[in-house]
Each structure stands twice: as C-alpha cells, then as structure tokens.
Amino acid sequence: RAPQHAEVWVSRATALLNAGKLTEAAGVAARSIEAQPRSAEARYLAGVIAVRQGRHEDAVTMISGAIELDPGQARYFAVRGSSHVQLNRAGAALSDFAEAHRLDPADPSVVANLALLEAERGNTEPARSWARLAWSLKPGDPRIRQIMDAPGAP
C-alpha cells in the first residue's frame, strides 16, 4: 500500500537522492507532491533533484512553488538562486540570495554567492562588502580571498 503522507515520500526520495539514484528520486518526489500538493518540502526536494539532474528551469519552477507555500525558508531561496546562476539570470539570483541572507544572515555560502555575483557584475564596493562579511563568517574561501585581494581592495 502506498503511503498517503508526503513526509514518507519525501523521506524515500531523500534516501534515493543521497544514494545517487536521481531518476528514481524524481519519481518518488513527484508521488510526494501528488500525495500532498501543498507540501512545500516535497516541492523543494523535487527542485533539488532537478538541480542535481541539471534541469535548472524545472528546479526554479518547483522551488518557486515551495516558496509560495512557505516563504520563510532561506535554503529554498538559496537553491533557487543557484539555479538562476546556472541559467545566467544574475538579477534573479541576486534577489534570491539577498532574501536567503535576510532569512539566515549567518549562512556563509549565501554571502559568498552575493559577493561573487556582485563582482561578476562589476559592482566592486558591494562585492567587497559582501566578501568581507563572507570571510568573517567562514575564513579561508579562496574565491572570496580573490575578491578581497583585487586591485584597490581595502
């Protein structure tokens, strides 16, 4: 008998994802959404699986659905932001990483992504500001050191 609760399907899909069985994980995640269409976690997981499969447009769609249901999860914005980066949508990525930072200001990877995106866009001062914060949260990231060591850096 199939489980009726999305949480059971989410647990199964997560186990398959962790085992590297992405196609199976995607199928189980879809069943999770069918079992409970208003499960933000099921939609988020489907998005994470899509990211791992390189299907970033699908990931954005699935994670956007999760955000509509539960907009208070920083990790939802962070993963969607990463997909936007892969789709060359720097503005959308910046927006998502900024919201992830607002929700979880201590996440060094989010702050590092903000620094890197600003640097890519040529916004030197914001990039350096984010880089200093990222360095203070997690010293040693060579990508951040590169921004901090750029000519004219304080």
Short mmCIF file of C-alpha atoms in Angstrom, two decimals:
data_model
loop_
_atom_site.label_atom_id
_atom_site.label_comp_id
_atom_site.label_asym_id
_atom_site.label_seq_id
_atom_site.Cartn_x
_atom_site.Cartn_y
_atom_site.Cartn_z
CA ARG A 1 0.00 0.00 0.00
CA ALA A 2 1.33 3.42 -0.97
CA PRO A 3 1.93 5.97 1.77
CA GLN A 4 -0.57 8.79 1.93
CA HIS A 5 1.65 11.32 3.66
CA ALA A 6 4.10 13.44 1.74
CA GLU A 7 6.64 13.10 4.55
CA VAL A 8 7.03 9.38 3.87
CA TRP A 9 7.55 10.01 0.16
CA VAL A 10 9.96 12.87 0.94
CA SER A 11 12.00 10.55 3.18
CA ARG A 12 12.13 7.91 0.46
CA ALA A 13 13.06 10.45 -2.22
CA THR A 14 15.76 11.91 0.02
CA ALA A 15 17.27 8.47 0.60
CA LEU A 16 17.30 7.81 -3.16
CA LEU A 17 18.82 11.24 -3.82
CA ASN A 18 21.55 10.59 -1.25
CA ALA A 19 22.20 7.21 -2.91
CA GLY A 20 22.64 8.96 -6.26
CA LYS A 21 19.53 7.39 -7.78
CA LEU A 22 18.26 10.63 -9.30
CA THR A 23 15.68 9.23 -11.72
CA GLU A 24 14.06 7.13 -9.01
CA ALA A 25 14.24 10.02 -6.55
CA ALA A 26 12.48 12.30 -9.04
CA GLY A 27 9.65 9.78 -9.46
CA VAL A 28 9.19 9.41 -5.72
CA ALA A 29 9.29 13.19 -5.23
CA ALA A 30 6.54 13.53 -7.85
CA ARG A 31 4.45 11.00 -5.90
CA SER A 32 5.07 13.05 -2.77
CA ILE A 33 3.61 16.12 -4.46
CA GLU A 34 0.63 14.08 -5.68
CA ALA A 35 0.05 12.79 -2.13
CA GLN A 36 0.15 16.28 -0.65
CA PRO A 37 0.10 19.09 -3.23
CA ARG A 38 0.55 21.76 -0.55
CA SER A 39 3.79 20.28 0.80
CA ALA A 40 6.50 22.90 0.36
CA GLU A 41 9.15 20.40 1.37
CA ALA A 42 8.09 17.96 -1.37
CA ARG A 43 8.30 20.70 -4.00
CA TYR A 44 11.66 21.86 -2.67
CA LEU A 45 13.02 18.32 -2.80
CA ALA A 46 11.79 17.91 -6.37
CA GLY A 47 13.65 21.13 -7.15
CA VAL A 48 16.85 19.91 -5.52
CA ILE A 49 16.64 16.69 -7.54
CA ALA A 50 16.14 18.74 -10.71
CA VAL A 51 19.26 20.77 -9.83
CA ARG A 52 21.29 17.58 -9.43
CA GLN A 53 19.99 16.45 -12.82
CA GLY A 54 20.98 19.76 -14.41
CA ARG A 55 17.34 20.71 -15.08
CA HIS A 56 17.60 24.23 -13.69
CA GLU A 57 14.45 25.63 -15.30
CA ASP A 58 12.43 22.82 -13.70
CA ALA A 59 14.23 23.46 -10.41
CA VAL A 60 13.23 27.13 -10.48
CA THR A 61 9.61 26.15 -11.14
CA MET A 62 9.47 23.55 -8.37
CA ILE A 63 11.26 25.69 -5.79
CA SER A 64 9.11 28.70 -6.67
CA GLY A 65 6.11 26.54 -5.76
CA ALA A 66 7.76 25.68 -2.45
CA ILE A 67 8.42 29.37 -1.77
CA GLU A 68 4.78 30.24 -2.47
CA LEU A 69 3.77 27.70 0.18
CA ASP A 70 6.49 28.54 2.72
CA PRO A 71 8.36 31.78 2.02
CA GLY A 72 10.32 31.67 5.27
CA GLN A 73 12.92 29.08 4.26
CA ALA A 74 16.31 30.56 3.40
CA ARG A 75 17.50 27.35 1.76
CA TYR A 76 14.65 27.50 -0.76
CA PHE A 77 15.83 30.93 -1.93
CA ALA A 78 19.49 29.87 -1.90
CA VAL A 79 18.94 26.81 -4.10
CA ARG A 80 16.67 28.71 -6.48
CA GLY A 81 19.33 31.44 -6.62
CA SER A 82 21.93 28.83 -7.61
CA SER A 83 19.69 27.66 -10.44
CA HIS A 84 19.26 31.24 -11.60
CA VAL A 85 23.06 31.50 -11.73
CA GLN A 86 23.19 28.40 -13.94
CA LEU A 87 20.55 29.96 -16.20
CA ASN A 88 22.57 33.21 -16.46
CA ARG A 89 19.93 35.23 -14.60
CA ALA A 90 22.17 37.29 -12.34
CA GLY A 91 19.44 39.73 -11.28
CA ALA A 92 17.09 36.97 -10.17
CA ALA A 93 19.97 35.17 -8.45
CA LEU A 94 20.94 38.33 -6.55
CA SER A 95 17.36 38.80 -5.43
CA ASP A 96 17.09 35.21 -4.20
CA PHE A 97 20.44 35.26 -2.40
CA ALA A 98 19.53 38.60 -0.78
CA GLU A 99 16.29 37.10 0.52
CA ALA A 100 18.13 33.99 1.72
CA HIS A 101 20.56 36.28 3.55
CA ARG A 102 17.70 38.23 5.11
CA LEU A 103 16.22 34.98 6.39
CA ASP A 104 19.55 33.47 7.51
CA PRO A 105 22.25 36.14 7.82
CA ALA A 106 24.83 33.67 9.15
CA ASP A 107 24.95 31.40 6.07
CA PRO A 108 28.45 31.93 4.63
CA SER A 109 27.67 30.30 1.28
CA VAL A 110 24.81 32.72 0.63
CA VAL A 111 27.02 35.70 1.50
CA ALA A 112 29.80 34.31 -0.71
CA ASN A 113 27.37 33.98 -3.60
CA LEU A 114 26.29 37.59 -3.13
CA ALA A 115 29.93 38.69 -3.23
CA LEU A 116 30.69 36.64 -6.33
CA LEU A 117 27.60 37.85 -8.20
CA GLU A 118 28.31 41.48 -7.41
CA ALA A 119 31.92 41.01 -8.54
CA GLU A 120 30.77 39.42 -11.81
CA ARG A 121 28.50 42.39 -12.41
CA GLY A 122 31.39 44.79 -11.83
CA ASN A 123 29.90 46.20 -8.62
CA THR A 124 33.21 46.45 -6.78
CA GLU A 125 32.19 48.06 -3.50
CA PRO A 126 29.16 45.81 -2.82
CA ALA A 127 31.27 42.78 -3.83
CA ARG A 128 34.00 43.72 -1.36
CA SER A 129 31.50 44.42 1.39
CA TRP A 130 29.86 41.01 0.92
CA ALA A 131 33.31 39.40 0.64
CA ARG A 132 34.42 40.86 3.99
CA LEU A 133 31.26 39.53 5.62
CA ALA A 134 31.67 36.11 3.98
CA TRP A 135 35.29 35.98 5.15
CA SER A 136 34.24 36.82 8.70
CA LEU A 137 31.67 34.00 8.63
CA LYS A 138 33.97 31.44 7.04
CA PRO A 139 37.62 32.44 6.66
CA GLY A 140 39.64 30.67 4.03
CA ASP A 141 37.36 30.62 0.96
CA PRO A 142 39.80 31.25 -1.92
CA ARG A 143 37.02 32.68 -4.13
CA ILE A 144 36.36 35.34 -1.51
CA ARG A 145 40.06 36.00 -0.96
CA GLN A 146 40.35 36.76 -4.68
CA ILE A 147 37.67 39.46 -4.41
CA MET A 148 39.28 40.91 -1.31
CA ASP A 149 42.71 40.93 -2.98
CA ALA A 150 41.50 42.63 -6.16
CA PRO A 151 43.30 45.88 -7.05
CA GLY A 152 42.12 48.72 -4.86
CA ALA A 153 40.60 46.42 -2.22
CA PRO A 154 40.71 47.80 1.29
#
